[in-house]
Coordinates of C-alpha atoms and ligand atoms in Angstrom, one line a residue:
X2 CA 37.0 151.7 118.8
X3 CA 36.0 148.1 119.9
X4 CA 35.3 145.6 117.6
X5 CA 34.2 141.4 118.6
X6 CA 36.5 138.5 117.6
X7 CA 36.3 136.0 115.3
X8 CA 35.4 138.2 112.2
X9 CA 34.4 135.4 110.2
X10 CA 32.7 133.0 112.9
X11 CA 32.9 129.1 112.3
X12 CA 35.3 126.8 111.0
X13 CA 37.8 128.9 108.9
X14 CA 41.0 128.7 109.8
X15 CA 44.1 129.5 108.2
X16 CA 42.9 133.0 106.9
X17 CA 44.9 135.2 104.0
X18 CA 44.1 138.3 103.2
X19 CA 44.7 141.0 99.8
X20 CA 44.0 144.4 99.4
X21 CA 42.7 145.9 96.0
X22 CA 42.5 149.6 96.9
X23 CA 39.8 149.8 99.3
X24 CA 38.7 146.1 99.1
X25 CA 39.9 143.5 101.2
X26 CA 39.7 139.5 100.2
X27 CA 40.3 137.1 102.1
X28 CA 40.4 132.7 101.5
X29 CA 40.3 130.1 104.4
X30 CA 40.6 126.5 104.0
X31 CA 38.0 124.4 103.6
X32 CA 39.3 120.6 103.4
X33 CA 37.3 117.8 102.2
X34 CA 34.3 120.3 101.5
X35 CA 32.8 121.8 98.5
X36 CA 32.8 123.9 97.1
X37 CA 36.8 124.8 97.6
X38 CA 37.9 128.1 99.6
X39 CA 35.6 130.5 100.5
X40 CA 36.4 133.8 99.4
X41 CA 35.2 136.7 101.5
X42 CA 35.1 140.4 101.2
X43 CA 35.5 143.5 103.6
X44 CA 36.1 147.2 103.0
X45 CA 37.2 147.7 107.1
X46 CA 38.6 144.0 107.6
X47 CA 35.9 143.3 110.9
X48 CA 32.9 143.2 108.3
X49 CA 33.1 140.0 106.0
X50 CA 30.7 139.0 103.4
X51 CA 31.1 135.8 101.5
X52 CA 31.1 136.5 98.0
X53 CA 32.0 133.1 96.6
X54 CA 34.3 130.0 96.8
X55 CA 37.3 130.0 94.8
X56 CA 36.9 126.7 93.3
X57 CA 33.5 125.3 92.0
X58 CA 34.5 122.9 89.4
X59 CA 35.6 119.4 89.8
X60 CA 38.8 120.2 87.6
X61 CA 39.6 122.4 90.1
X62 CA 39.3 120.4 93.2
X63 CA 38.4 116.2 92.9
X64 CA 37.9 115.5 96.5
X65 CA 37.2 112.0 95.1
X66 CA 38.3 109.4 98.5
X67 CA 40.2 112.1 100.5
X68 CA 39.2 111.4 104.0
X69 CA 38.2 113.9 106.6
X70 CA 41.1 116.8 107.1
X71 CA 42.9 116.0 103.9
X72 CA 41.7 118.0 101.4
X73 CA 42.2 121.7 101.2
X74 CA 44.8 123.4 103.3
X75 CA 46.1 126.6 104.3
X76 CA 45.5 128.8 101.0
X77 CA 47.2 132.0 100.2
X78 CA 45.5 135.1 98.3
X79 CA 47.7 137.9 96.9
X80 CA 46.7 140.9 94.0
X81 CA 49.7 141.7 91.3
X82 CA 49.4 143.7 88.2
X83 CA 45.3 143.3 88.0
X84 CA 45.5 139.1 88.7
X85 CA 44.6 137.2 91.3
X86 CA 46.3 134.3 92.5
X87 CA 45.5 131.9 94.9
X88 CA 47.9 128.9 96.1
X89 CA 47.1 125.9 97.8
X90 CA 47.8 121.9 99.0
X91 CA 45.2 119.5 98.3
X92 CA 46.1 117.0 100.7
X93 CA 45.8 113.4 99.4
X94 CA 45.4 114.7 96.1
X95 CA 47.0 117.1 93.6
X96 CA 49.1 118.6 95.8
X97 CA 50.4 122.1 95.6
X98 CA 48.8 124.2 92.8
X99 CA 47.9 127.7 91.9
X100 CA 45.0 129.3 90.3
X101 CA 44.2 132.5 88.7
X102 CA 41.4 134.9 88.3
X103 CA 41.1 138.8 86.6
X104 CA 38.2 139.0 87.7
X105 CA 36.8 137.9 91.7
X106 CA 33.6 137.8 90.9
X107 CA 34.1 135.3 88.2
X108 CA 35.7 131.5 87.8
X109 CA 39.2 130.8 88.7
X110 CA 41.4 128.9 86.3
X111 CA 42.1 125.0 86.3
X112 CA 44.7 124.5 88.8
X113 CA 48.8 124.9 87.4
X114 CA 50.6 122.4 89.4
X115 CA 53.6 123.2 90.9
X116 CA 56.1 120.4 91.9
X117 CA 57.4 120.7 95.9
X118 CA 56.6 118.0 98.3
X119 CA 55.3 120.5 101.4
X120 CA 52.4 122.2 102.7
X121 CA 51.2 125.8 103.3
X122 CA 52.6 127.4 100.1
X123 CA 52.7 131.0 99.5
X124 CA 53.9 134.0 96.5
X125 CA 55.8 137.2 97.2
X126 CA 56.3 139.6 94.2
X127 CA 58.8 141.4 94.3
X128 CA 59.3 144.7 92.5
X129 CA 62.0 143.9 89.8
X130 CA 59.1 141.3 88.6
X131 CA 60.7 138.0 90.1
X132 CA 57.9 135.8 92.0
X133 CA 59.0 133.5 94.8
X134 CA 57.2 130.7 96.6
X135 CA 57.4 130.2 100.0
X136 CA 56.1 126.7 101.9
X137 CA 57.1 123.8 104.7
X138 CA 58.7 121.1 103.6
X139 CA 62.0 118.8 104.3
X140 CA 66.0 119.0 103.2
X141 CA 67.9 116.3 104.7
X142 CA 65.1 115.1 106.8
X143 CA 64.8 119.0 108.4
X144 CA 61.1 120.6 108.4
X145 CA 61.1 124.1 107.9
X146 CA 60.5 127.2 105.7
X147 CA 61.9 126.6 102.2
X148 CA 62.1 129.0 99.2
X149 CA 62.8 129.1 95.0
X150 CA 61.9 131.3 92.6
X151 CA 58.9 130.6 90.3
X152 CA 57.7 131.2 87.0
X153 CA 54.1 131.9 88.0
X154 CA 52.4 131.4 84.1
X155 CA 53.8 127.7 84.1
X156 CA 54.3 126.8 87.5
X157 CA 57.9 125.7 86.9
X158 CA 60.7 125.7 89.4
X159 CA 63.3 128.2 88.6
X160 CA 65.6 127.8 91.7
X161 CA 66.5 125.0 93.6
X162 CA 64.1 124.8 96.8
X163 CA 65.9 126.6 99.6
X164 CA 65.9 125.8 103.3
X165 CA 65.5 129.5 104.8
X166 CA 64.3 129.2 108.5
X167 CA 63.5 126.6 110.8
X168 CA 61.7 128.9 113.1
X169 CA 61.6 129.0 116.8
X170 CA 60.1 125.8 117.9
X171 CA 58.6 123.0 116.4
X172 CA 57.0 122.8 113.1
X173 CA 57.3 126.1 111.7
X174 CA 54.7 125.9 109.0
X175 CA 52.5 129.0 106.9
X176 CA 55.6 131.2 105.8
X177 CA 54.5 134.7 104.3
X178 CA 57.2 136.9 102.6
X179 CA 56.5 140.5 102.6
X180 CA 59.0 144.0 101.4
X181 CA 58.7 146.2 103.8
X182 CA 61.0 149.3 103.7
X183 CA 63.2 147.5 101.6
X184 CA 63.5 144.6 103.9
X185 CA 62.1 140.8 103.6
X186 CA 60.0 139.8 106.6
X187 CA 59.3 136.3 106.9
X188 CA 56.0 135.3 109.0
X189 CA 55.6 132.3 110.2
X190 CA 53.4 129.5 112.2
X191 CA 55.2 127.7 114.6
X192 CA 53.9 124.8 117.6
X193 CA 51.4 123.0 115.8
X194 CA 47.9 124.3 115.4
X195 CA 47.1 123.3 119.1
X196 CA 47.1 125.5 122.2
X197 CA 51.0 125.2 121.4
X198 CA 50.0 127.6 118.2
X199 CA 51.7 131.3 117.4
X200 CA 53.4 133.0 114.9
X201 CA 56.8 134.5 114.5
X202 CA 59.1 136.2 112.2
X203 CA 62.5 137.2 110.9
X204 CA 63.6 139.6 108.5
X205 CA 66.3 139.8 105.9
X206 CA 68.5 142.0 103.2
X207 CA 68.2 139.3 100.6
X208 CA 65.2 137.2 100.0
X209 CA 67.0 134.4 100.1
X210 CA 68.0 134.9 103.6
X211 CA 70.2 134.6 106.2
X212 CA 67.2 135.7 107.7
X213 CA 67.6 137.0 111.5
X214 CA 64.5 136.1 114.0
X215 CA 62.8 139.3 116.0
X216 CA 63.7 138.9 119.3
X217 CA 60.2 139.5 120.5
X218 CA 59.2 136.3 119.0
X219 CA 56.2 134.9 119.3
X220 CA 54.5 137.9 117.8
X221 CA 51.4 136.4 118.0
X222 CA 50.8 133.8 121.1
X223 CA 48.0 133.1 123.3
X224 CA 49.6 130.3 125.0
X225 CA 49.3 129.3 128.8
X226 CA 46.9 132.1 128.9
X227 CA 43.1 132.3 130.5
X228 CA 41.8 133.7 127.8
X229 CA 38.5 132.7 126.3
X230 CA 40.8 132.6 123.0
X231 CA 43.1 130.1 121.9
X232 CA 45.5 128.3 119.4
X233 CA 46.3 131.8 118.0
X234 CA 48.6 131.6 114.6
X235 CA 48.7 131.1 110.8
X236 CA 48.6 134.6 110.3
X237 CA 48.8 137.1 107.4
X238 CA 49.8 141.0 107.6
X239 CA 48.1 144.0 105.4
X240 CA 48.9 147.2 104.9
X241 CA 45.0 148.9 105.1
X242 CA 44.8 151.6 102.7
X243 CA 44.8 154.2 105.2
X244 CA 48.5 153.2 106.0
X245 CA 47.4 150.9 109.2
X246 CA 48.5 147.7 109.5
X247 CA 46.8 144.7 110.3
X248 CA 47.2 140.7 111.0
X249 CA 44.7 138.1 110.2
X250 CA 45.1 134.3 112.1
X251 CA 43.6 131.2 113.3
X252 CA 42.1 130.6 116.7
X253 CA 39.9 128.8 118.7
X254 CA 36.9 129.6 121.1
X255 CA 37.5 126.4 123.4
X256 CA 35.2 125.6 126.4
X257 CA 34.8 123.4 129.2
X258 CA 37.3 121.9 131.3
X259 CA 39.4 120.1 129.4
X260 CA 38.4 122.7 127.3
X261 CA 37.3 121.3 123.3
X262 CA 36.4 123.8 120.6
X263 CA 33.6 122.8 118.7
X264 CA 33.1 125.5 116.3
X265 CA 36.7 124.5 114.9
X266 CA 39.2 127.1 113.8
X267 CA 37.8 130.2 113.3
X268 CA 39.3 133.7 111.6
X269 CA 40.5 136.6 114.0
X270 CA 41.6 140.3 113.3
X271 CA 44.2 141.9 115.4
X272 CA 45.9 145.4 114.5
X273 CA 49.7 145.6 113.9
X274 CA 52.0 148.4 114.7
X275 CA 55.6 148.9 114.3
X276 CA 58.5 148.7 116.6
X277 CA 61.3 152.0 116.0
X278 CA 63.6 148.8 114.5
X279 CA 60.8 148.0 112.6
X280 CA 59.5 144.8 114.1
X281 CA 55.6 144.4 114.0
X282 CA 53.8 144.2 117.1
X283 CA 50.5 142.1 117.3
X284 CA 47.6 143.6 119.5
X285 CA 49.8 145.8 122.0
X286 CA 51.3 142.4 123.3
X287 CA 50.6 139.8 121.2
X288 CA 47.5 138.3 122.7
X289 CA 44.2 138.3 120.9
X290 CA 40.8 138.3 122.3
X291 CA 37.0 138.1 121.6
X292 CA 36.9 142.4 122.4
X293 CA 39.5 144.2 120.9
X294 CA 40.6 147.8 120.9
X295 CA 41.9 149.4 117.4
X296 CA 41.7 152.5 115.4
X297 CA 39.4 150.7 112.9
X298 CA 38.7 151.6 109.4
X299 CA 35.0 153.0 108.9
X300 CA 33.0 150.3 109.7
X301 CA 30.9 148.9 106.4
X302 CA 28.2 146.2 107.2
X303 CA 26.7 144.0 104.7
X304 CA 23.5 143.2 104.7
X305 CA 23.8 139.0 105.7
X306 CA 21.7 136.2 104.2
X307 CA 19.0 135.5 106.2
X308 CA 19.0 132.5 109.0
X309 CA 16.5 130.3 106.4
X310 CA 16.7 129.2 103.5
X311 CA 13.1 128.4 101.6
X312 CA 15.1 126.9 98.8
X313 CA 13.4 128.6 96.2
X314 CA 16.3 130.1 94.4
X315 CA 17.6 128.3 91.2
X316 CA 21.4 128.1 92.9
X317 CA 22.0 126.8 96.0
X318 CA 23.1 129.6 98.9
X319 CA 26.7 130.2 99.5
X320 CA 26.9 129.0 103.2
X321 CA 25.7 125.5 101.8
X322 CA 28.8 123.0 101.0
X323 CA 29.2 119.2 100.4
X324 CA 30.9 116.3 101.5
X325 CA 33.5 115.8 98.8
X326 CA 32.3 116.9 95.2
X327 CA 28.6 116.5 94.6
X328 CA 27.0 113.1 92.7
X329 CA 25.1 115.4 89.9
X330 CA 21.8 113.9 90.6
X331 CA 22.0 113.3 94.2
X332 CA 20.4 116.6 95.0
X333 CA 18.2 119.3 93.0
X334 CA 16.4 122.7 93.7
X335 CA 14.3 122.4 90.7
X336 CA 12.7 118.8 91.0
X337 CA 10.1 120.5 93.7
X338 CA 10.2 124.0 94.0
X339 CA 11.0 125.5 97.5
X340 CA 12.3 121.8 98.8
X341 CA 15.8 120.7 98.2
X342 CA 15.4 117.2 96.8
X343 CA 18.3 114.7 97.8
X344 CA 18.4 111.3 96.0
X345 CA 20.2 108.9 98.6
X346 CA 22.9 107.0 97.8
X347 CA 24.0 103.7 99.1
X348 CA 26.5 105.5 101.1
X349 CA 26.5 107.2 104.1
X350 CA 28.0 109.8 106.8
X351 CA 30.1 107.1 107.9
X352 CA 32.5 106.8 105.4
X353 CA 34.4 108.7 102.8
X354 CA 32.0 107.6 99.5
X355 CA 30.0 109.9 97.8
X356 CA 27.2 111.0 100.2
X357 CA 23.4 113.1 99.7
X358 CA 24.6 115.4 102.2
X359 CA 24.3 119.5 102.5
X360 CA 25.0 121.2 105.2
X361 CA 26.8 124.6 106.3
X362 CA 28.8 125.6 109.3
X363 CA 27.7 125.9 113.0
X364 CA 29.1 129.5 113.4
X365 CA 27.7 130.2 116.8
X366 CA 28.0 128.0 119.9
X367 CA 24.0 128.7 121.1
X368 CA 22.1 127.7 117.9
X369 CA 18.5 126.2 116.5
X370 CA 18.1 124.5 114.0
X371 CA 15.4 122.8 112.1
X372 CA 14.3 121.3 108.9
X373 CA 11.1 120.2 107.5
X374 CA 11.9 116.7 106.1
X375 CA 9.3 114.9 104.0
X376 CA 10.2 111.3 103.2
X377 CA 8.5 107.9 102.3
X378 CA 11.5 105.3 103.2
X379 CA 11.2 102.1 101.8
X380 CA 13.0 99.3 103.9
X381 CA 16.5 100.8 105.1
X382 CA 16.5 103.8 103.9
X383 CA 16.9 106.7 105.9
X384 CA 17.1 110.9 105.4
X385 CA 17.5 113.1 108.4
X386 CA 19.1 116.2 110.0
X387 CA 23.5 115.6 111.6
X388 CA 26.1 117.4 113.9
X389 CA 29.2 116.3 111.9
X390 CA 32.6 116.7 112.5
X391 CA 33.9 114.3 110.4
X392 CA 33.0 110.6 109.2
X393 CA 33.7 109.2 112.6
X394 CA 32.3 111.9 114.7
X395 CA 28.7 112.4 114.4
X396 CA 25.2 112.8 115.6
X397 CA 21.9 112.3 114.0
X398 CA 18.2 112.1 113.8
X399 CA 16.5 110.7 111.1
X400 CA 13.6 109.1 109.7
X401 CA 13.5 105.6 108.5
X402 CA 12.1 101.6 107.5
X403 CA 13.1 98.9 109.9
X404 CA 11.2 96.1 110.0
X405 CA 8.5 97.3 108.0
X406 CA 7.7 100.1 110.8
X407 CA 8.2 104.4 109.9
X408 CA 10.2 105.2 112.7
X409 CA 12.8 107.9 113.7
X410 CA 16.0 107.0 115.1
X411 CA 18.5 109.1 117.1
X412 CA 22.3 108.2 116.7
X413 CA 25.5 109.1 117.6
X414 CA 29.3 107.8 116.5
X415 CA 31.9 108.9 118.5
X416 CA 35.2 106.9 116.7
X417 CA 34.5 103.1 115.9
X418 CA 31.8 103.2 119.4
X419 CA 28.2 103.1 117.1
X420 CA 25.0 103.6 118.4
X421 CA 20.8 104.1 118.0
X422 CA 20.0 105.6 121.5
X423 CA 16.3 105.8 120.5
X424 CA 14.0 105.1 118.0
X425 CA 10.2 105.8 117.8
X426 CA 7.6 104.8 115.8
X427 CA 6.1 107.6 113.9
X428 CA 4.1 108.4 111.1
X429 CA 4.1 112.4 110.6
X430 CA 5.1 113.2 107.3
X431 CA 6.3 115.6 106.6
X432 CA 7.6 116.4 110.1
X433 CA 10.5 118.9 111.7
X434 CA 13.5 117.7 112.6
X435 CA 15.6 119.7 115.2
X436 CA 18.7 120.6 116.9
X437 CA 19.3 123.1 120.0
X438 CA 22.8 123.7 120.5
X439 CA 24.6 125.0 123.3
X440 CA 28.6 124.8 124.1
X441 CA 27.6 121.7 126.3
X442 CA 25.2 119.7 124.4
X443 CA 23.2 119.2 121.2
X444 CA 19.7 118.6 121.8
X445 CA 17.9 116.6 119.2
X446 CA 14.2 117.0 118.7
X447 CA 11.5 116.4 116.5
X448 CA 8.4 118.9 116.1
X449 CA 4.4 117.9 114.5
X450 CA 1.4 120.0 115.2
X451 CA 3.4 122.3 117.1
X452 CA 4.6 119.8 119.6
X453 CA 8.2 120.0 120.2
X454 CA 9.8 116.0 121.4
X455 CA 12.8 115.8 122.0
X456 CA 14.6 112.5 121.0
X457 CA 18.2 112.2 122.2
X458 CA 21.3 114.0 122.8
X459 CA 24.9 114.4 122.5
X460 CA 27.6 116.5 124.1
X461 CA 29.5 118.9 122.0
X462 CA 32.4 117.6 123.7
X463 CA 33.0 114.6 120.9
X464 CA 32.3 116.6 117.9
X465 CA 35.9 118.5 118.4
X466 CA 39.6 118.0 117.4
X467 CA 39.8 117.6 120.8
X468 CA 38.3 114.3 120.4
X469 CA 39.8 113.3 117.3
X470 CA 38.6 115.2 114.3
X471 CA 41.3 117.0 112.4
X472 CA 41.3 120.2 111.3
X473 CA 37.3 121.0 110.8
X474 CA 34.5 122.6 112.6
X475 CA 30.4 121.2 113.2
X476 CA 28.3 121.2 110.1
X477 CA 25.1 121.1 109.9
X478 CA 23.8 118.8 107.7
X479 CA 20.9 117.2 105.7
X480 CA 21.1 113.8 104.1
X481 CA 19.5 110.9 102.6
X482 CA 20.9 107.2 101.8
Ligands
6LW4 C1 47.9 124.0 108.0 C2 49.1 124.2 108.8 C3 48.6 123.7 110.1 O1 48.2 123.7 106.6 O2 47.4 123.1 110.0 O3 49.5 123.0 112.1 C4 47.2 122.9 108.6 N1 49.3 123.9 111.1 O4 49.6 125.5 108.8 C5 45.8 122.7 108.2 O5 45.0 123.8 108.6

């Protein structure tokens, strides 16, 4: 059966996955937006539906001056004896952490630190009850894959940190232990998150190692390849309950020539068989594409939220995040029904303040988008629709006072290079504001009475890691300061 890569489209990289019977969760990172973590849910692993974020409270996650690609990295979801537990680096902030929930559907628990210097951490149960995290970090100045036992109530260290594998290449980051028939397979990332990207693994008697590398490694690698997929790695493996076994990772979709991947890092299924040594293989060969072949699990579709939002719900919709944690009465659903109200602050997109800003992922490269914006600026002030990347990487049109004249401006920063392209004086309010995207360009228009103008544009070329942004993918966004 066929089914289309990336499963969950749009800037969500570093994808882990648990099984629950016949329900599949899965977390991705999510950076300096909020809420934390999106946690999604699939009964055949191609389907997702997002059912949440994992955290929604500030005690959970204070985003409070982390800049652009700090933030939340490379979480890992696992199920044990009816808990969930999720662990995680805030960058910049708490560091590594774990959190709890007995129930998905509900809150997670205020974060339990846990005190390693490193990034990418992960848990392996094992079946005499011990709990062990894995994650990157340095022994005598050495990056790699390092190991102790945990007491997973307190968080406490109960080993010394061991060095266990250094990988194949350079930084070997995203370690995953998993028992399989009795042995300890260690997955890892390895080449940096770039076109350099894959993943590979090793296995051992003990859990503490020597661990012995496959010699099929990569597993997973899409390198040097003309594929329309890239940067493949960061996986996670699952046994489906049907017995079949699967691998969730991070890639890219890049375009052009050189090639730039707006859309960010995005999640991709590939199916795993088994070597007769018992070695995994990835996708037949390795390689993962946009169409794949697999014996899938009965499909199960979810019916999606819609492509509008009238903003006439009491809670804001799930694809909607913020800039770093929301200023409580910088935005509200209820002070005029069916609008979303932003109070502007003195800050804006450019820096790493607290920000009126909403916005959601750009998921697909060809894309409208629009907004009704209705605004009476005094002098200065300004509200309007963005293609961010990050706080030096955007583009926007907006509507604002200068000089005493109502005018909307379109403009872009690309690094510290700052620029209005065009402004013109205009009265309609309210009025639409618009983008239409492409892979190439984003198109910036404004629409009253049915006429569509368009103001400016800017090529999707800057809004990429490609040209600097770490880590993220194009929001979306509406905002007011
Ligand atoms: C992630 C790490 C990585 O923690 O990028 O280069 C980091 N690899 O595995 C952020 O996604």
């Amino acid at each position: 059966m066929k089914y289309n890569n990336p499963v969950i489209p749009g800037f969500n990289p570093d994808p882990s996955v648990c099984r629950v019977g016949e329900d599949y969760y899965l977390v991705t990172s999510s950076f300096e937006y909020f809420p934390g973590i999106p946690l999604y849910h699939s009964r055949d692993l191609v389907n997702w539906r997002q059912v949440g974020y994992c955290l929604t409270r500030k005690s959970q996650l204070d985003l409070t001056n982390i800049p652009a690609g700090d933030g939340i990295w490379a979480p890992t979801i696992r199920y044990h004896n009816g808990r969930f537990y999720l662990t995680c680096t805030v960058m910049g902030g708490i560091g590594n952490f774990l959190v709890y929930t007995d129930d998905i559907y509900g809150e997670w628990s205020d974060p339990v630190l846990i005190d390693f210097t490193g990034i990418d951490p992960s848990l392996f149960f094992d079946d005499d009850g011990c709990v062990y995290y894995t994650g990157t970090g340095y022994t005598d100045n050495k990056y790699g894959i390092h190991i102790f036992r945990l007491d997973v109530e307190t968080g406490k260290i109960k080993t010394e940190p061991k060095m266990i594998w250094s990988g194949t290449g350079a930084y070997p980051e995203a370690p995953h232990i998993y028992k399989i028939n009795g042995l300890y397979y260690l997955l890892i990332a390895e080449g940096g998150t770039d076109y350099g990207h894959m993943s590979s693994i090793a296995r051992s008697a003990s859990v503490f190692g020597p661990y012995e590398p496959c010699a099929d490694n990569p597993i997973i690698s899409n390198r040097s390849l003309d594929l329309p997929v890239a940067c493949t790695g960061h996986a996670d493996i699952i046994q489906a309950h049907n017995g079949s076994w699967w691998a969730v990772c991070l890639a890219t979709r890049p375009v052009g020539y050189p090639s730039y991947h707006p859309l960010g890092r995005e999640t991709f299924l590939a199916s795993v068989t088994w070597t007769e040594d018992g070695w995994p293989v990835v996708n037949q060969n390795g390689t993962i594409n946009t169409v794949m072949e697999a014996d899938c699990l009965p499909e199960h579709i979810w019916p999606q939220p819609g492509a509008r939002d009238s903003f006439d719900r009491p809670e804001l919709g799930l694809c909607w995040n913020f800039l770093r944690n929301p200023v409580p009465d910088s935005w509200s659903l209820v002070d005029r029904k069916g609008f979303l109200a932003l109070n502007g602050l003195s800050s804006n997109l450019d820096g790493i303040d607290p920000v009126a800003f909403i916005g959601r992922r750009q998921q697909h490269f060809a894309v409208s988008v629009r907004t009704l914006l209705e605004f009476n600026p005094a002098e200065g002030e300004e509200a309007g629709l963005t293609a961010l990347i990050s706080n030096s990487l955007h583009y926007e049109l907006a509507v604002t006072m200068s000089g005493g004249v109502r005018q909307v401006i379109f403009r872009r920063r690309i690094g510290t290079l700052q620029k209005v392209e065009n402004s013109i004086i205009c009265d309609h309010n309210p009025i639409i504001l618009g983008i239409d995207a492409d892979w190439d360009m984003y198109k910036f228009f404004i629409e009253a009475h049915g006429e569509k103008t368009y103001i400016g544009q800017g090529e999707a070329r800057y809004l990429s890691s490609e040209a600097g942004a770490a880590f993220t993918g194009v929001f979306f966004g509406i905002y007011a300061t």
